[in-house]
Short mmCIF file of C-alpha atoms in Angstrom, two decimals:
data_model
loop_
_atom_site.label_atom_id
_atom_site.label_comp_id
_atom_site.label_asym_id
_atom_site.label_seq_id
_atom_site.Cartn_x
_atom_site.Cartn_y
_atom_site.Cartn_z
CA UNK A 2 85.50 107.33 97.78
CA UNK A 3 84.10 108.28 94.29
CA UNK A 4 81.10 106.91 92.52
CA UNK A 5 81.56 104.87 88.70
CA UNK A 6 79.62 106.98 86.03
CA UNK A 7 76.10 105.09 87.12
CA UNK A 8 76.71 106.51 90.29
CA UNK A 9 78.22 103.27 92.33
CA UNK A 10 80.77 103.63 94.75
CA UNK A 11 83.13 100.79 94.51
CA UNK A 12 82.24 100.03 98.17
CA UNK A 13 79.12 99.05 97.37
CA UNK A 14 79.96 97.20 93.94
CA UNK A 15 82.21 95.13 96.14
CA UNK A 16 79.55 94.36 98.77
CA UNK A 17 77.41 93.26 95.71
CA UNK A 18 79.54 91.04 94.58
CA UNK A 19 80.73 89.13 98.00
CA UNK A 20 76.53 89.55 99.15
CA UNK A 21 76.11 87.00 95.60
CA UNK A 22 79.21 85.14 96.10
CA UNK A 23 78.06 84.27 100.16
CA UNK A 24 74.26 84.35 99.08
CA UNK A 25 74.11 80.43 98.88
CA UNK A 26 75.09 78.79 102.39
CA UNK A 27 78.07 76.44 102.04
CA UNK A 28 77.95 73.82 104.86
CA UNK A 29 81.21 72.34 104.54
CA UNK A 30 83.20 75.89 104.47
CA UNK A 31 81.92 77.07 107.73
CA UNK A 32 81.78 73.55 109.36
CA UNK A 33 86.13 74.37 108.85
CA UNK A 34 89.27 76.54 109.47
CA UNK A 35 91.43 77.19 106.88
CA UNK A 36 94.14 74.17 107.66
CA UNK A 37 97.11 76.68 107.74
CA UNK A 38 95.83 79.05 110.44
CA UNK A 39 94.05 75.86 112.05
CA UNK A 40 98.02 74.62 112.53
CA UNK A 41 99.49 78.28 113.92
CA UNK A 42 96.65 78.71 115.99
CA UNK A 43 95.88 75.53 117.38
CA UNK A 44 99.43 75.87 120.00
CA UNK A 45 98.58 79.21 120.78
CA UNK A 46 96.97 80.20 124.28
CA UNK A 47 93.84 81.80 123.19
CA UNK A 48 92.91 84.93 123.91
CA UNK A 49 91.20 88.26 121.38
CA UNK A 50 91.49 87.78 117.94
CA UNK A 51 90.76 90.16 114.26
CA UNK A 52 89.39 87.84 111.50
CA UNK A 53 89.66 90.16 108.40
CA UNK A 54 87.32 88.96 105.56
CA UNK A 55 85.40 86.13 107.42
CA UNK A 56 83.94 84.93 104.85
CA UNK A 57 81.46 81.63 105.48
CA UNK A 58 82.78 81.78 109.10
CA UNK A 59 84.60 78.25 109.82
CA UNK A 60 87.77 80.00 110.75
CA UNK A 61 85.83 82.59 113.34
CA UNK A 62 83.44 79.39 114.68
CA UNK A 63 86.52 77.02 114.96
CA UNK A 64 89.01 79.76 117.09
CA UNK A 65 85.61 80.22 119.19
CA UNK A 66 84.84 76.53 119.81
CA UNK A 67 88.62 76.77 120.95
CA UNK A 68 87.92 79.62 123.31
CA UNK A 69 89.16 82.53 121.39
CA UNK A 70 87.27 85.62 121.60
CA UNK A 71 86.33 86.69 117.51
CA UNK A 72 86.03 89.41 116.35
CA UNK A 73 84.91 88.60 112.74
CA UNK A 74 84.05 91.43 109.85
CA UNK A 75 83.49 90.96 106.10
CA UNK A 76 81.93 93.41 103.39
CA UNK A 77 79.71 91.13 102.83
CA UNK A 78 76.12 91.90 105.24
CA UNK A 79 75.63 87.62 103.91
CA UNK A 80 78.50 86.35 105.51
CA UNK A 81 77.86 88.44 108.46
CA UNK A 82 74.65 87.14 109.13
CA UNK A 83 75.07 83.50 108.32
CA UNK A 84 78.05 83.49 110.58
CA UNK A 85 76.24 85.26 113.58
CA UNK A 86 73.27 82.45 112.57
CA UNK A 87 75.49 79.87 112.99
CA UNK A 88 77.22 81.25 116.21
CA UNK A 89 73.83 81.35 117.86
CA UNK A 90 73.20 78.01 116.78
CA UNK A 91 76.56 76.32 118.60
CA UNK A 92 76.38 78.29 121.34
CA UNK A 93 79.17 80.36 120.61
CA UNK A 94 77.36 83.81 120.28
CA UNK A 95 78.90 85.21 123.38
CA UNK A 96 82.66 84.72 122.12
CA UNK A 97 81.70 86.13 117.95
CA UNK A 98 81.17 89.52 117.39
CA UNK A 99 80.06 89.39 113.66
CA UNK A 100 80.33 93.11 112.24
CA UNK A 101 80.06 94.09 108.78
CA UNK A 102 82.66 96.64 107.50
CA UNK A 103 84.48 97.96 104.62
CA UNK A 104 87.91 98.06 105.42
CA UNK A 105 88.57 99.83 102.58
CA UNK A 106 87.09 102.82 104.56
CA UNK A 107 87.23 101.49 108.49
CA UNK A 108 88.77 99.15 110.83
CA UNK A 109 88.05 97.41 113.83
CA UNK A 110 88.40 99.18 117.00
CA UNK A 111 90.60 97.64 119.55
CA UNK A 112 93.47 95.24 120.42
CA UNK A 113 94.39 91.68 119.62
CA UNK A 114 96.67 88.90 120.15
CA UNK A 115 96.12 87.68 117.04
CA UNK A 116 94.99 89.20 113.56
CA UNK A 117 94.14 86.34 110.89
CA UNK A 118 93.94 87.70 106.92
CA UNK A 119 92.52 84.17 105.26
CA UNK A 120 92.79 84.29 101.66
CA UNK A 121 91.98 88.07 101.91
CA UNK A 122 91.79 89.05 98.55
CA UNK A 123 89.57 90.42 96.34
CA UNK A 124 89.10 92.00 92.42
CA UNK A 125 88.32 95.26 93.73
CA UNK A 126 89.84 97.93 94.86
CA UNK A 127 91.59 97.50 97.97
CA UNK A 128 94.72 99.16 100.24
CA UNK A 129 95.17 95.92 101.17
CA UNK A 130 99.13 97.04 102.34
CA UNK A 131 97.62 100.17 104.21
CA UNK A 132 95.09 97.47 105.80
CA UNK A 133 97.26 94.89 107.14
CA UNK A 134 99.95 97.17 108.72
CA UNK A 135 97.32 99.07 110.71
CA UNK A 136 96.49 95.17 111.48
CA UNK A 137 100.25 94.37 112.72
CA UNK A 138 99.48 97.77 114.91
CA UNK A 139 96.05 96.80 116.73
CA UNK A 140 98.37 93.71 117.84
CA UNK A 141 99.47 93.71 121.59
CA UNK A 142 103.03 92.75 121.67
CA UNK A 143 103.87 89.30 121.55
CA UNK A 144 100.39 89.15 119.29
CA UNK A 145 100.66 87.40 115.41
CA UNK A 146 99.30 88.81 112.16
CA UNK A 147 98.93 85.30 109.51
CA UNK A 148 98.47 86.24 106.05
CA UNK A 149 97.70 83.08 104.36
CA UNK A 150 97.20 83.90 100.03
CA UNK A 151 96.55 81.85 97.27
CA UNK A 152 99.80 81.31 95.67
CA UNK A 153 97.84 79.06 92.88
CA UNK A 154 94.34 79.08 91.08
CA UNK A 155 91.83 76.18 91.91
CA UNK A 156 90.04 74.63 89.51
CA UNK A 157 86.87 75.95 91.95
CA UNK A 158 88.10 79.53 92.12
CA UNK A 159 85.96 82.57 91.56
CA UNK A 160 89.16 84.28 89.93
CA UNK A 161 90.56 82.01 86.83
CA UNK A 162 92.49 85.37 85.16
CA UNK A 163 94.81 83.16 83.68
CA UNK A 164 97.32 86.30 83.86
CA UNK A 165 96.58 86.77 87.78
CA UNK A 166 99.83 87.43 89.27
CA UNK A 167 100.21 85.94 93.68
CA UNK A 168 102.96 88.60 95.53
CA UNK A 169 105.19 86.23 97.54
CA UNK A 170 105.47 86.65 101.49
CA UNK A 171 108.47 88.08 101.13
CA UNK A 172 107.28 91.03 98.96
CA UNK A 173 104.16 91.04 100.94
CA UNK A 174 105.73 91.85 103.98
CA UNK A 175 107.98 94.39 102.25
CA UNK A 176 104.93 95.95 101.09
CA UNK A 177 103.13 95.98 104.56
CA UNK A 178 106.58 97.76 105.88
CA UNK A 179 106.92 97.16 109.39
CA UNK A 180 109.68 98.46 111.44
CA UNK A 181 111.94 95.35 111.59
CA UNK A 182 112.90 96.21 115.80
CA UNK A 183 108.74 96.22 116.36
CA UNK A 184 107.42 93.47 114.50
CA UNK A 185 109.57 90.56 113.22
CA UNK A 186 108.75 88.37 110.71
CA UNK A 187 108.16 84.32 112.12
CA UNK A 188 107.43 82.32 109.14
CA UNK A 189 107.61 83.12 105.10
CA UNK A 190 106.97 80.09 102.92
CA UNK A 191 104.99 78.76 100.26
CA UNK A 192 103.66 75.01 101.29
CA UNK A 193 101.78 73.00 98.95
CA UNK A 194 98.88 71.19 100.23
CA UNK A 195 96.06 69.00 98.91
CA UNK A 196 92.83 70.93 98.44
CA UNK A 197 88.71 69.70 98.38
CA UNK A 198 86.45 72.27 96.44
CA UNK A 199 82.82 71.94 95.89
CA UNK A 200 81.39 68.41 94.13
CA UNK A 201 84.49 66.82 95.91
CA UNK A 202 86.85 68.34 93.18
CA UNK A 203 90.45 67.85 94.81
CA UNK A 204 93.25 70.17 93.76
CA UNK A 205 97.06 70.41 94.98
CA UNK A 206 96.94 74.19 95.97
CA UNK A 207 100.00 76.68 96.96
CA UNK A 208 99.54 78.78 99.76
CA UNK A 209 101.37 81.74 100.45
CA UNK A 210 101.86 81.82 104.09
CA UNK A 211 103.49 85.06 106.30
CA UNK A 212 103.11 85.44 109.66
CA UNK A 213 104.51 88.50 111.61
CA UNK A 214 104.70 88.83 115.84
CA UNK A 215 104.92 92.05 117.54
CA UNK A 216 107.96 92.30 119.85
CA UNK A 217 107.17 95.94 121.44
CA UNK A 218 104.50 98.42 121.89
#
């Protein structure tokens, strides 16, 4: 990866910014899943699952608390911490592995059942494509990969680039480019939903939803 003319890597420009962004706690996201993966995931049997871009943590503390086993990574060594803080603190620290990694440059070792990519977005550069199909190929088969993206700006968002353009699921998963007789896609749809941001701002929000299962090795 190259280095900006002061000599930053984007890597670590990135972890800057997500290290400010998750440098002030916030209770309320990491007391909660994100509702859409709280609905596909809440009939599944539980069993190992990726959390790409954890973030506060609710979505890694809530498939725990369910008896998943997490493994949760993020750029950001804030969000790492507070989320292995908080798994100690519920007595969940034996089912979260909280790693911090650039997935620009690594990924997760191992194999899952399911793969969850939250709102996994982000103003730098990114192979975000490149990142979710070797996702879709850590799954065992029968395992899911749920991309859930903003498909609208809240009024809380960090990113108000009023010229910000949201890929549908469709072109996301023609973008990820998954052989159609290995992986097949389960769900591509754009539901709107009624969103609560900080200061109890509410907001209808569109989410971009995508969720892909692995039919054979």
């Amino acid at each position: 990866m190259g280095q900006d003319s002061t000599g930053t890597t984007p890597g670590a420009e990135a972890a800057r910014f997500w290290d400010e962004h998750y440098r002030i706690p916030r209770p309320t996201q990491a007391s909660r899943a994100n509702p859409v993966l709280a609905e596909i995931a809440g009939v599944l049997t539980p069993g190992s699952v990726l959390d790409l871009g954890c973030g506060s943590g609710g979505d890694a503390l809530w498939l725990a608390a369910r008896g998943w086993r997490v493994t949760a990574v993020d750029i950001s060594a804030n969000a790492v911490r507070r989320l292995a803080e908080n798994a100690q603190a519920r007595g969940l620290h034996e089912l979260i592995s909280a790693e911090c990694v650039d997935l620009a440059e690594d990924f997760p070792e191992g194999s899952f059942d399911l793969v969850s990519a939250q709102y996994f977005q982000t103003p730098f550069a990114l192979p975000r494509s490149r990142v979710l199909r070797t996702a879709a190929h850590a799954l065992r088969p029968g395992g899911r990969l749920v991309v859930v993206d903003h498909g609208s700006t809240a009024p809380w968002s960090w990113n108000q680039d009023p010229g910000i353009y949201y890929p549908t699921p469709d072109e996301v998963s023609a973008e990820i480019a998954l052989d159609p007789a290995r992986w097949r896609v389960e769900r591509a749809d754009m539901p709107r939903r009624q969103a609560k941001g900080p200061g109890d701002q509410t907001a209808t929000v569109i989410d971009n939803v995508l969720v892909i299962r692995r039919t054979a090795a």
